[in-house]
XYZ file of C-alpha atoms in Angstrom:
332
model
C 156.703 123.061 -103.632
C 156.151 119.780 -105.469
C 152.704 118.232 -105.729
C 152.676 114.513 -106.613
C 151.122 112.931 -109.691
C 147.309 112.954 -109.511
C 145.729 110.194 -111.586
C 142.201 111.565 -111.017
C 142.868 114.361 -113.523
C 143.543 111.807 -116.250
C 140.125 110.423 -117.104
C 137.801 110.297 -120.068
C 135.426 108.308 -122.207
C 135.994 104.585 -122.590
C 135.222 102.864 -125.905
C 136.213 99.355 -124.780
C 133.190 97.826 -126.504
C 134.296 99.046 -129.928
C 136.592 97.019 -132.215
C 140.184 98.054 -132.840
C 142.461 100.344 -130.895
C 140.264 102.494 -128.654
C 142.954 103.750 -126.290
C 143.035 107.386 -125.287
C 145.776 109.411 -123.669
C 144.446 108.836 -120.160
C 144.894 105.079 -120.681
C 148.625 105.617 -121.258
C 149.540 107.785 -118.275
C 151.865 106.438 -115.575
C 153.578 108.189 -112.652
C 157.135 109.332 -113.307
C 159.803 107.787 -111.109
C 163.018 109.754 -111.379
C 165.207 106.951 -110.030
C 164.562 104.598 -112.963
C 165.256 105.274 -116.603
C 162.354 105.359 -119.039
C 162.182 104.806 -122.762
C 164.580 107.157 -124.541
C 162.955 110.458 -125.560
C 159.650 109.441 -123.963
C 157.527 112.484 -123.030
C 157.109 113.365 -119.373
C 154.468 115.866 -118.278
C 155.496 118.403 -115.648
C 153.097 121.027 -114.318
C 154.129 124.530 -113.243
C 151.334 126.166 -111.286
C 152.404 129.792 -111.096
C 150.709 133.176 -111.358
C 153.467 135.124 -109.668
C 155.304 136.132 -112.838
C 152.105 137.370 -114.467
C 151.160 139.247 -111.308
C 154.552 140.964 -111.198
C 154.155 141.826 -114.888
C 150.751 143.438 -114.203
C 148.887 140.849 -116.266
C 145.613 139.006 -115.690
C 146.224 136.205 -113.208
C 144.754 132.713 -113.376
C 147.434 130.706 -115.191
C 148.364 128.855 -111.989
C 145.398 126.560 -112.669
C 146.558 125.705 -116.188
C 148.388 122.400 -115.556
C 145.330 120.547 -114.293
C 143.018 121.897 -117.014
C 145.495 121.190 -119.808
C 145.834 117.605 -118.607
C 142.053 117.278 -118.706
C 141.985 118.638 -122.253
C 144.642 116.146 -123.343
C 143.176 113.143 -121.527
C 140.502 112.131 -124.061
C 142.653 112.515 -127.171
C 143.304 109.222 -128.987
C 146.490 107.283 -128.278
C 147.094 106.255 -131.866
C 149.490 103.692 -133.315
C 152.450 102.815 -131.111
C 152.191 105.754 -128.721
C 154.315 104.933 -125.700
C 153.324 105.397 -122.093
C 153.078 109.011 -121.004
C 154.715 109.702 -117.661
C 153.488 112.442 -115.323
C 155.902 113.986 -112.804
C 153.276 116.034 -110.978
C 153.413 119.789 -110.401
C 155.736 122.432 -109.088
C 153.524 125.027 -107.397
C 154.271 128.643 -106.526
C 151.616 129.669 -104.021
C 153.678 131.850 -101.660
C 155.070 134.493 -104.027
C 158.540 132.944 -104.003
C 158.859 132.610 -107.765
C 162.624 132.161 -107.722
C 162.430 129.087 -105.492
C 159.653 127.612 -107.640
C 161.710 128.118 -110.792
C 164.705 126.471 -109.130
C 162.534 123.512 -108.138
C 161.182 123.256 -111.687
C 164.776 123.228 -112.934
C 165.493 120.278 -110.655
C 162.495 118.332 -111.979
C 163.368 119.064 -115.620
C 166.943 117.948 -114.984
C 165.699 114.732 -113.344
C 163.487 113.975 -116.335
C 166.348 114.537 -118.769
C 168.664 112.369 -116.674
C 166.102 109.555 -116.813
C 166.178 109.645 -120.616
C 162.832 111.428 -120.872
C 161.805 114.612 -122.665
C 160.001 117.110 -120.404
C 156.836 118.824 -121.581
C 156.102 121.511 -119.008
C 152.583 122.869 -118.740
C 152.523 126.404 -117.275
C 151.828 128.751 -115.606
C 152.857 132.132 -116.886
C 155.807 132.490 -119.241
C 158.120 132.698 -116.245
C 158.088 128.927 -116.761
C 160.692 129.449 -119.494
C 163.446 130.397 -117.054
C 162.753 127.248 -115.031
C 162.704 124.939 -118.049
C 165.858 126.446 -119.535
C 167.648 126.312 -116.169
C 166.731 122.639 -115.901
C 168.302 121.898 -119.265
C 171.490 123.746 -118.288
C 171.567 121.986 -114.904
C 171.360 118.644 -116.677
C 174.179 119.629 -119.047
C 176.330 120.802 -116.137
C 175.842 117.501 -114.357
C 176.825 115.638 -117.516
C 179.923 117.783 -117.815
C 180.805 117.195 -114.172
C 180.432 113.440 -114.542
C 182.560 113.476 -117.690
C 185.271 115.521 -115.974
C 185.369 113.105 -113.053
C 185.744 110.203 -115.452
C 188.314 111.726 -117.766
C 190.222 114.092 -115.493
C 189.631 117.732 -114.679
C 191.761 118.941 -117.578
C 189.649 117.154 -120.159
C 186.650 118.809 -121.777
C 183.712 116.536 -122.558
C 182.417 116.345 -126.142
C 178.913 116.782 -124.707
C 179.851 120.012 -122.933
C 177.195 122.705 -122.786
C 179.815 125.099 -124.118
C 180.263 123.101 -127.312
C 176.719 121.996 -128.099
C 174.589 124.557 -129.924
C 171.264 125.182 -128.213
C 168.477 126.769 -130.258
C 165.658 128.411 -128.298
C 162.442 128.657 -130.333
C 159.617 130.755 -128.966
C 156.149 131.102 -130.505
C 154.982 134.321 -128.906
C 153.439 137.711 -129.591
C 156.018 139.210 -127.207
C 159.803 139.096 -126.942
C 159.705 138.646 -123.143
C 163.065 140.429 -123.026
C 162.189 142.954 -120.328
C 165.215 143.968 -118.266
C 163.338 145.071 -115.148
C 163.807 143.035 -112.000
C 162.565 141.214 -109.996
C 161.959 138.667 -112.687
C 158.452 138.177 -114.064
C 156.622 136.611 -117.005
C 158.112 139.244 -119.323
C 161.785 138.742 -118.406
C 162.751 135.073 -118.998
C 164.636 135.474 -122.248
C 166.585 138.457 -120.976
C 167.527 136.284 -118.009
C 168.623 133.573 -120.423
C 170.606 136.081 -122.491
C 172.440 137.233 -119.368
C 173.140 133.659 -118.324
C 174.506 132.841 -121.782
C 176.801 135.873 -121.578
C 178.072 134.691 -118.194
C 178.773 131.246 -119.617
C 180.356 132.636 -122.751
C 177.942 130.746 -125.032
C 175.779 132.149 -127.857
C 172.271 133.371 -127.119
C 170.564 131.583 -130.001
C 166.975 132.803 -129.704
C 164.310 132.835 -132.443
C 160.854 134.249 -131.833
C 157.978 133.599 -134.229
C 154.768 135.650 -134.150
C 155.941 138.943 -132.697
C 153.254 141.627 -132.588
C 154.460 144.988 -133.870
C 151.965 146.682 -131.543
C 152.616 144.405 -128.579
C 156.242 145.420 -128.030
C 157.772 148.835 -127.410
C 160.531 150.366 -129.511
C 162.849 149.688 -126.580
C 162.112 145.945 -126.736
C 162.714 145.837 -130.488
C 166.039 147.663 -129.968
C 167.050 145.251 -127.196
C 166.194 142.290 -129.426
C 168.352 143.745 -132.199
C 171.244 144.301 -129.753
C 171.025 140.660 -128.662
C 170.888 139.343 -132.224
C 167.429 137.861 -131.794
C 165.892 136.416 -134.945
C 162.196 137.171 -135.100
C 159.245 137.081 -137.482
C 156.257 139.385 -137.142
C 152.752 137.971 -136.910
C 151.837 139.562 -140.266
C 154.499 137.345 -141.854
C 153.290 134.203 -140.088
C 150.005 133.720 -141.922
C 149.147 130.634 -143.984
C 150.427 131.972 -147.360
C 153.876 132.466 -145.788
C 154.035 129.019 -144.173
C 156.332 127.384 -146.802
C 158.914 130.141 -146.345
C 158.661 129.993 -142.573
C 159.208 126.233 -142.631
C 162.315 126.753 -144.777
C 163.597 129.385 -142.340
C 162.932 127.091 -139.408
C 164.646 124.147 -141.060
C 167.812 126.159 -141.601
C 167.866 127.018 -137.902
C 167.285 123.398 -136.929
C 170.033 122.164 -139.224
C 172.601 124.345 -137.453
C 171.585 123.323 -133.902
C 172.458 120.346 -131.715
C 169.660 120.782 -129.175
C 166.336 122.607 -129.222
C 164.287 124.069 -126.409
C 160.780 124.922 -127.631
C 158.465 127.255 -125.749
C 154.923 128.184 -126.774
C 153.131 131.196 -125.358
C 149.499 130.630 -126.254
C 148.948 134.349 -126.746
C 150.639 133.898 -130.128
C 147.334 132.447 -131.374
C 144.419 134.642 -132.534
C 142.052 135.723 -129.774
C 139.227 133.759 -131.406
C 141.323 130.594 -131.070
C 142.874 131.387 -127.688
C 140.743 133.780 -125.638
C 141.973 132.257 -122.385
C 145.305 134.061 -122.071
C 146.540 137.099 -120.190
C 146.941 139.184 -123.373
C 144.738 137.975 -126.277
C 146.104 138.718 -129.764
C 144.272 141.058 -132.129
C 145.824 139.320 -135.154
C 147.871 136.355 -133.994
C 149.262 133.370 -135.873
C 146.816 130.718 -137.145
C 146.829 127.466 -135.211
C 147.533 125.563 -138.446
C 150.774 127.527 -138.943
C 151.993 127.052 -135.378
C 151.086 123.371 -135.498
C 152.989 122.766 -138.748
C 156.085 124.456 -137.362
C 155.850 122.597 -134.045
C 155.673 119.328 -135.957
C 158.785 120.316 -137.916
C 160.634 120.926 -134.652
C 159.508 117.570 -133.274
C 160.545 115.785 -136.476
C 164.078 117.193 -136.226
C 164.973 114.720 -133.489
C 166.712 117.555 -131.642
C 163.940 118.608 -129.266
C 165.162 118.179 -125.678
C 162.529 120.098 -123.705
C 159.344 122.054 -124.338
C 156.858 124.089 -122.389
C 153.526 125.789 -122.905
C 152.648 129.029 -121.145
C 149.968 131.585 -120.348
C 146.839 129.433 -120.454
C 144.309 131.007 -118.113
C 141.257 128.765 -117.569
C 139.270 131.535 -115.863
C 139.335 133.569 -119.103
C 138.678 130.708 -121.539
C 135.472 130.432 -123.565
C 134.050 126.984 -124.361
C 137.525 125.605 -123.545
C 138.738 126.833 -126.937
C 142.183 127.715 -125.657
C 142.516 124.422 -123.809
C 141.619 122.471 -126.942
C 144.133 124.409 -129.054
C 146.826 123.868 -126.421
C 146.019 120.164 -126.170
C 146.328 119.831 -129.953
C 149.798 121.382 -129.876
C 150.838 119.308 -126.880
C 149.674 116.168 -128.694
C 152.051 116.939 -131.572
C 154.908 116.927 -129.065
C 154.179 113.519 -127.540
């Protein structure tokens, strides 16, 4: 189910009496209209209000309320320099247990945003959001391919084909989320993506930064190895290792055409992000994640991003919301 854009969530302090540029994010927000094109690569907020994947994965529910609270955390941040208008496409809500339909609807919204020229930033929800965001990107590519085939003849393959462009999936996460059990849940999205890539005959190009050695079973590590997943443990994602991690990331970016970035907030230390289903005992410092996110954004190859697992009911002093808003800001 889609819930329209709600401008009441976007509010904050006004400094109109002060000299200079006093705009904040809430001053820049406009409703997204899928029928008209927007500025190329302009960010578009999409909410995904879902707890169903976390519930199925036996986690602590509450992430369905994340989209509204993350918007509130972003609203008062400064709109510096030439920051363009920020469009909001409203929410896709899963409130009836039908996760698969909600993910399909999210895919439609993501595809619409991409078709308009925008760049979706999806605010989850549990990490089941990843299957919806990814499916939206593929749906958009398929529609491009179909339009190209109609224009050039069925025997002609488009240069923009999803089978020829190299998609890099970057996940900041303490967990692989490669569980093979079905029905799908918040722990299965990247296994679903791997299966879909195999069906399409395209590479599963998945890199996961921040993996917890104690947060994943031997079976999950073996499955990741079988799938050729590139991963870095949390112990190797601390500040002294940041230069090397940025070099590793840059090599991946250089070899990709498109990037889908997904951030599970449980990659952050529990002291930074207590409001998640599974707080991290060690985690990756916010400064490290932020620097790497900025490198992804600077590549010019980011097509879609999402942020998962924020649970407002478990947050303390809105610490998690503030950390998430800081990362989201770097993606605008």
